[in-house]
Tab-separated table of C-alpha atoms in Angstrom:
chain	number	residue	atom	x	y	z
A	4	MET	CA	-14.722	-22.359	31.762
A	5	ARG	CA	-15.061	-18.811	30.166
A	6	ARG	CA	-17.566	-20.646	27.468
A	7	SER	CA	-19.651	-21.669	30.017
A	8	PHE	CA	-19.706	-18.680	32.072
A	9	LEU	CA	-20.370	-16.428	28.857
A	10	LYS	CA	-23.637	-18.599	27.963
A	11	LEU	CA	-24.756	-17.988	31.535
A	12	TRP	CA	-23.807	-14.451	31.765
A	13	LEU	CA	-24.838	-13.184	28.304
A	14	PRO	CA	-28.660	-14.187	28.401
A	15	LEU	CA	-28.521	-12.598	32.091
A	16	SER	CA	-26.871	-9.409	30.616
A	17	ILE	CA	-29.583	-9.411	27.893
A	18	VAL	CA	-32.724	-9.151	30.596
A	19	SER	CA	-31.001	-6.753	32.357
A	20	ALA	CA	-30.557	-4.300	29.249
A	21	VAL	CA	-34.235	-4.953	28.312
A	22	ALA	CA	-35.085	-3.775	31.637
A	23	VAL	CA	-32.849	-0.620	31.343
A	24	ALA	CA	-34.097	0.237	27.681
A	25	ALA	CA	-37.864	-0.132	28.827
A	26	VAL	CA	-37.063	2.469	31.406
A	27	ASN	CA	-34.823	4.928	28.845
A	28	GLN	CA	-35.696	3.776	25.510
A	29	PRO	CA	-33.363	4.860	22.625
A	30	LYS	CA	-34.766	7.480	20.155
A	31	GLN	CA	-34.227	4.675	17.502
A	32	GLY	CA	-35.393	1.575	19.174
A	33	PHE	CA	-33.723	-0.897	22.011
A	34	ILE	CA	-30.195	-1.592	22.414
A	35	LEU	CA	-30.435	-5.270	23.981
A	36	LEU	CA	-26.785	-6.034	23.995
A	37	PRO	CA	-24.713	-4.307	26.621
A	38	VAL	CA	-21.841	-2.376	25.632
A	39	GLN	CA	-19.343	-4.628	26.495
A	40	GLN	CA	-20.516	-6.986	23.733
A	41	ASP	CA	-20.209	-3.936	21.129
A	42	ILE	CA	-16.507	-4.348	22.240
A	43	ALA	CA	-16.378	-8.027	22.062
A	44	LEU	CA	-18.730	-8.317	18.434
A	45	GLY	CA	-16.458	-5.481	17.197
A	46	ALA	CA	-13.452	-7.402	17.700
A	47	GLN	CA	-14.609	-10.483	16.098
A	48	VAL	CA	-15.644	-8.439	13.096
A	49	ALA	CA	-12.602	-6.629	12.936
A	50	GLN	CA	-10.427	-9.857	13.071
A	51	GLN	CA	-12.700	-10.990	10.041
A	52	THR	CA	-12.534	-7.920	8.126
A	53	ASP	CA	-8.922	-7.388	8.301
A	54	SER	CA	-8.656	-11.228	7.415
A	55	THR	CA	-10.630	-10.551	4.267
A	56	TYR	CA	-8.794	-7.891	2.801
A	57	ARG	CA	-5.386	-8.837	3.621
A	58	ALA	CA	-6.578	-12.020	1.721
A	59	LYS	CA	-6.871	-9.765	-0.963
A	60	GLY	CA	-4.070	-7.402	-0.518
A	61	GLN	CA	-5.855	-4.604	-0.128
A	62	LEU	CA	-5.213	-4.018	3.852
A	63	LEU	CA	-2.309	-1.666	4.207
A	64	GLU	CA	-0.306	-3.077	7.028
A	65	ARG	CA	0.902	-0.529	9.509
A	66	SER	CA	4.458	-2.059	9.605
A	67	LYS	CA	4.825	-1.154	5.855
A	68	ASN	CA	3.280	2.125	5.621
A	69	LYS	CA	4.471	3.664	8.791
A	70	ARG	CA	4.080	7.368	7.625
A	71	ALA	CA	0.755	7.048	5.811
A	72	TYR	CA	-0.917	5.682	9.243
A	73	GLN	CA	1.341	8.549	11.121
A	74	LEU	CA	-0.398	11.126	8.869
A	75	LEU	CA	-3.987	9.443	9.378
A	76	ASP	CA	-3.607	8.676	13.276
A	77	GLY	CA	-2.451	12.194	13.584
A	78	VAL	CA	-6.521	13.441	12.296
A	79	VAL	CA	-8.281	10.542	14.078
A	80	ASN	CA	-6.754	11.202	17.525
A	81	ARG	CA	-7.383	15.062	17.240
A	82	VAL	CA	-10.860	14.075	16.717
A	83	LEU	CA	-11.072	11.584	19.215
A	84	ASP	CA	-9.533	13.569	21.747
A	85	ASN	CA	-12.657	16.199	21.260
A	86	GLY	CA	-14.012	15.425	25.177
A	87	ASN	CA	-17.288	14.421	24.115
A	88	LEU	CA	-16.911	10.441	23.590
A	89	LYS	CA	-19.094	8.304	25.984
A	90	TYR	CA	-16.882	5.733	25.025
A	91	ARG	CA	-13.266	7.092	24.432
A	92	LYS	CA	-11.365	4.992	26.922
A	93	GLN	CA	-13.394	1.863	26.712
A	94	PHE	CA	-13.472	1.371	22.922
A	95	PRO	CA	-10.009	0.497	21.049
A	96	TRP	CA	-10.669	2.974	18.325
A	97	ASP	CA	-8.041	1.745	15.680
A	98	VAL	CA	-8.233	2.650	12.154
A	99	GLN	CA	-7.463	0.513	8.849
A	100	ILE	CA	-6.618	1.783	5.285
A	101	ILE	CA	-8.009	-0.322	2.732
A	102	LYS	CA	-6.168	-0.260	-0.562
A	103	ASP	CA	-9.045	0.535	-3.224
A	104	ASP	CA	-9.309	3.675	-4.899
A	105	ALA	CA	-12.161	2.680	-6.756
A	106	THR	CA	-14.617	2.954	-3.333
A	107	GLN	CA	-15.142	6.119	-2.037
A	108	ASN	CA	-16.217	5.047	1.424
A	109	ALA	CA	-15.575	4.574	5.213
A	110	PHE	CA	-17.534	2.227	7.887
A	111	ALA	CA	-16.886	1.630	11.648
A	112	THR	CA	-17.681	-1.732	13.496
A	113	PRO	CA	-19.202	-1.806	16.949
A	114	GLY	CA	-16.523	-1.084	19.523
A	115	GLY	CA	-14.817	1.525	17.104
A	116	HIS	CA	-12.705	-0.215	14.599
A	117	ILE	CA	-12.616	2.078	11.893
A	118	TYR	CA	-11.588	1.371	8.004
A	119	VAL	CA	-11.170	4.035	5.367
A	120	PHE	CA	-10.673	3.342	1.967
A	121	SER	CA	-7.821	4.946	-0.232
A	122	GLY	CA	-10.641	6.059	-2.812
A	123	LEU	CA	-12.415	8.235	-0.179
A	124	ILE	CA	-8.934	10.127	0.864
A	125	LYS	CA	-8.098	10.708	-2.611
A	126	PHE	CA	-11.675	12.126	-3.547
A	127	LEU	CA	-11.524	14.475	-0.408
A	128	ASP	CA	-10.020	17.941	-1.172
A	129	ASN	CA	-8.823	18.657	2.287
A	130	GLU	CA	-7.953	17.797	6.030
A	131	ASN	CA	-11.031	19.488	7.888
A	132	GLN	CA	-13.177	17.045	5.319
A	133	LEU	CA	-11.353	14.018	6.203
A	134	ALA	CA	-11.963	15.083	9.865
A	135	GLY	CA	-15.666	15.645	8.950
A	136	VAL	CA	-16.073	12.116	7.582
A	137	LEU	CA	-14.196	10.667	10.469
A	138	GLY	CA	-16.111	12.382	13.101
A	139	HIS	CA	-19.323	11.149	11.458
A	140	GLU	CA	-18.164	7.492	11.485
A	141	ILE	CA	-16.955	7.751	15.288
A	142	ALA	CA	-20.167	8.791	16.189
A	143	HIS	CA	-21.937	5.907	14.556
A	144	ALA	CA	-19.739	3.881	17.009
A	145	ASP	CA	-19.885	5.756	20.181
A	146	ARG	CA	-23.620	6.380	19.675
A	147	ARG	CA	-24.295	2.759	19.074
A	148	HIS	CA	-25.499	3.137	16.070
A	149	SER	CA	-23.446	0.206	14.415
A	150	ILE	CA	-24.648	-2.194	16.731
A	151	GLN	CA	-28.131	-1.384	16.732
A	152	GLN	CA	-28.243	-1.496	12.648
A	153	LEU	CA	-26.994	-5.371	13.121
A	154	GLN	CA	-29.173	-6.143	15.708
A	155	GLN	CA	-32.251	-4.980	13.398
A	156	GLN	CA	-30.846	-6.649	10.365
A	157	PHE	CA	-29.452	-9.936	11.607
A	158	GLY	CA	-31.487	-10.297	15.029
A	159	ILE	CA	-30.157	-10.477	18.645
A	160	SER	CA	-30.167	-14.530	18.525
A	161	LEU	CA	-27.726	-14.441	15.800
A	162	LEU	CA	-25.325	-12.058	17.263
A	163	SER	CA	-25.278	-13.496	20.802
A	164	ASN	CA	-24.454	-16.863	18.936
A	165	ILE	CA	-21.811	-15.320	17.178
A	166	LEU	CA	-20.601	-14.032	20.527
A	167	LEU	CA	-20.505	-17.587	21.866
A	168	GLY	CA	-18.551	-19.032	18.886
A	169	LYS	CA	-21.233	-20.283	16.962
A	170	ASN	CA	-21.903	-19.432	13.189
A	171	PRO	CA	-18.602	-18.219	12.090
A	172	GLY	CA	-20.264	-18.472	8.706
A	173	GLN	CA	-22.493	-15.361	9.697
A	174	LEU	CA	-19.315	-13.759	11.214
A	175	ALA	CA	-17.592	-13.576	7.651
A	176	GLN	CA	-21.351	-12.453	6.174
A	177	ILE	CA	-21.452	-9.579	8.761
A	178	ALA	CA	-17.735	-8.580	8.182
A	179	ALA	CA	-17.991	-8.454	4.388
A	180	GLY	CA	-20.996	-6.545	4.456
A	181	LEU	CA	-20.282	-4.027	7.089
A	182	GLY	CA	-19.422	-1.755	4.507
A	183	GLN	CA	-22.720	-1.939	2.653
A	184	LEU	CA	-24.621	-1.391	6.104
A	185	ARG	CA	-27.004	1.059	5.440
A	186	PHE	CA	-27.824	3.283	8.384
A	187	SER	CA	-31.430	4.923	9.051
A	188	ARG	CA	-31.753	8.444	8.280
A	189	GLY	CA	-32.215	9.310	12.079
A	190	PHE	CA	-28.862	7.405	12.666
A	191	GLU	CA	-27.441	9.949	9.861
A	192	THR	CA	-28.611	12.883	11.337
A	193	GLU	CA	-27.475	12.558	14.887
A	194	ALA	CA	-23.983	11.200	12.802
A	195	ASP	CA	-23.642	14.696	11.470
A	196	LYS	CA	-24.528	16.644	14.472
A	197	TYR	CA	-21.890	14.726	16.443
A	198	SER	CA	-19.450	15.316	13.919
A	199	THR	CA	-19.792	19.359	14.204
A	200	ILE	CA	-19.456	18.695	18.159
A	201	TYR	CA	-16.529	16.626	18.098
A	202	LEU	CA	-14.959	18.680	15.735
A	203	ASN	CA	-15.738	21.946	17.481
A	204	GLY	CA	-14.221	19.853	20.578
A	205	THR	CA	-10.908	19.656	18.591
A	206	ARG	CA	-10.463	23.608	19.058
A	207	TYR	CA	-8.537	22.824	15.438
A	208	TYR	CA	-10.923	21.894	12.837
A	209	SER	CA	-13.749	23.777	11.097
A	210	CYS	CA	-16.824	21.558	12.628
A	211	ASP	CA	-18.930	21.562	9.184
A	212	GLY	CA	-15.847	19.726	7.442
A	213	ALA	CA	-18.261	16.750	6.568
A	214	ALA	CA	-20.511	19.299	4.472
A	215	GLY	CA	-17.829	19.971	2.226
A	216	PHE	CA	-17.419	16.368	1.334
A	217	PHE	CA	-21.460	15.951	1.147
A	218	ILE	CA	-21.401	19.120	-1.286
A	219	LYS	CA	-18.659	17.626	-3.344
A	220	ALA	CA	-20.504	13.784	-3.271
A	221	GLU	CA	-23.696	15.309	-4.294
A	222	LYS	CA	-22.516	16.565	-7.242
A	223	GLN	CA	-20.761	13.594	-8.844
A	224	GLY	CA	-24.171	12.074	-9.868
A	225	GLY	CA	-24.921	8.824	-11.859
A	226	SER	CA	-22.267	5.826	-11.340
A	227	SER	CA	-19.527	7.974	-9.878
A	228	THR	CA	-21.646	8.851	-6.707
A	229	PRO	CA	-19.021	8.005	-4.046
A	230	GLU	CA	-20.626	4.679	-2.414
A	231	PHE	CA	-20.665	6.363	1.069
A	232	LEU	CA	-23.885	8.296	0.444
A	233	SER	CA	-25.316	4.726	-0.528
A	234	THR	CA	-24.848	3.557	2.837
A	235	HIS	CA	-25.224	6.756	4.439
A	236	PRO	CA	-28.768	8.109	3.158
A	237	ASN	CA	-29.251	11.778	3.155
A	238	PRO	CA	-31.505	12.451	6.003
A	239	GLY	CA	-32.669	15.389	4.525
A	240	SER	CA	-31.486	19.128	4.635
A	241	ARG	CA	-28.118	17.641	5.550
A	242	VAL	CA	-25.681	20.469	4.336
A	243	THR	CA	-27.579	22.969	5.842
A	244	ASN	CA	-28.067	21.114	9.211
A	245	ILE	CA	-24.299	20.214	9.405
A	246	GLN	CA	-23.783	24.183	8.412
A	247	LYS	CA	-26.501	25.266	10.880
A	248	SER	CA	-25.021	23.430	13.650
A	249	ALA	CA	-21.487	24.611	13.237
A	250	GLN	CA	-22.555	28.247	13.084
A	251	GLN	CA	-24.580	27.695	16.564
A	252	LEU	CA	-21.527	26.297	17.781
A	253	GLY	CA	-19.478	29.103	16.433
A	254	CYS	CA	-16.558	26.869	14.623
A	255	THR	CA	-16.863	27.671	11.071
A	256	GLY	CA	-14.185	29.427	9.310
A	257	LYS	CA	-11.348	27.700	10.465
A	258	THR	CA	-8.414	26.491	8.317
A	259	VAL	CA	-5.663	24.039	8.387
A	260	SER	CA	-2.723	23.442	6.775
A	261	ASN	CA	-3.131	20.972	4.097
A	262	SER	CA	0.387	20.085	3.768
A	263	ASN	CA	0.092	16.685	5.638
A	264	PHE	CA	-3.058	15.880	3.973
A	265	LEU	CA	-1.607	15.802	0.753
A	266	GLU	CA	1.170	13.807	1.695
A	267	LEU	CA	-0.812	11.289	2.665
A	268	GLN	CA	-2.624	11.313	-0.630
A	269	LYS	CA	0.365	11.113	-2.361
A	270	LEU	CA	1.362	7.981	-0.104
A	271	LEU	CA	-1.819	6.141	-1.197
């Protein structure tokens, strides 16, 4: 019964979304799927992603790493509770750690499932940088960049079929490639900006935290350049723009204790 209802409802919801988008076209293009489908697709992709990394022995289970998740959740929740998220209550906003010290990356699914590689956490210098990167990934989900990129890459028909329970192989492909999903420069500019807005809303972090990460990452060069930069390309004057936004918001120069952050690094 549910399946037949979804078959009827999904095409109608897409037609409705197209009509709305025609009136209020997003800067980066149409979003054909309604936000409820960000949540549904995100849940499926997250389940597949968890399964993939669990099979590799790389997904750090919460039950066995309670203190690490307590420390990471503290940062995530401060950023999420900044008061500027559109889908704070609708998306689940869970976070998982992938144990891979050689990979300095993070990504978010549609619907707000966040994955952070241990290599990224170990690469960062302080909690402000971690908050900045998390703010950037949260922006990709909350601003619906992730669903738009998948829509452009795979097409609305294939994504709709996945939501109907078809093409499980394509679901696995999307889950496996989500960490390598390359965002447009326009999306990167917006995610950088919203990272500063989110951190400003915490009243806790210096909201140019992401700039510190990008400065360090861009200095690496060669094969040691963090994978994050390949999937999150520099839209141009990235660090300058982040710092300028932070200055305009008046939220630079804040420092927080790094004791929790250093403990998190050691636990990984």
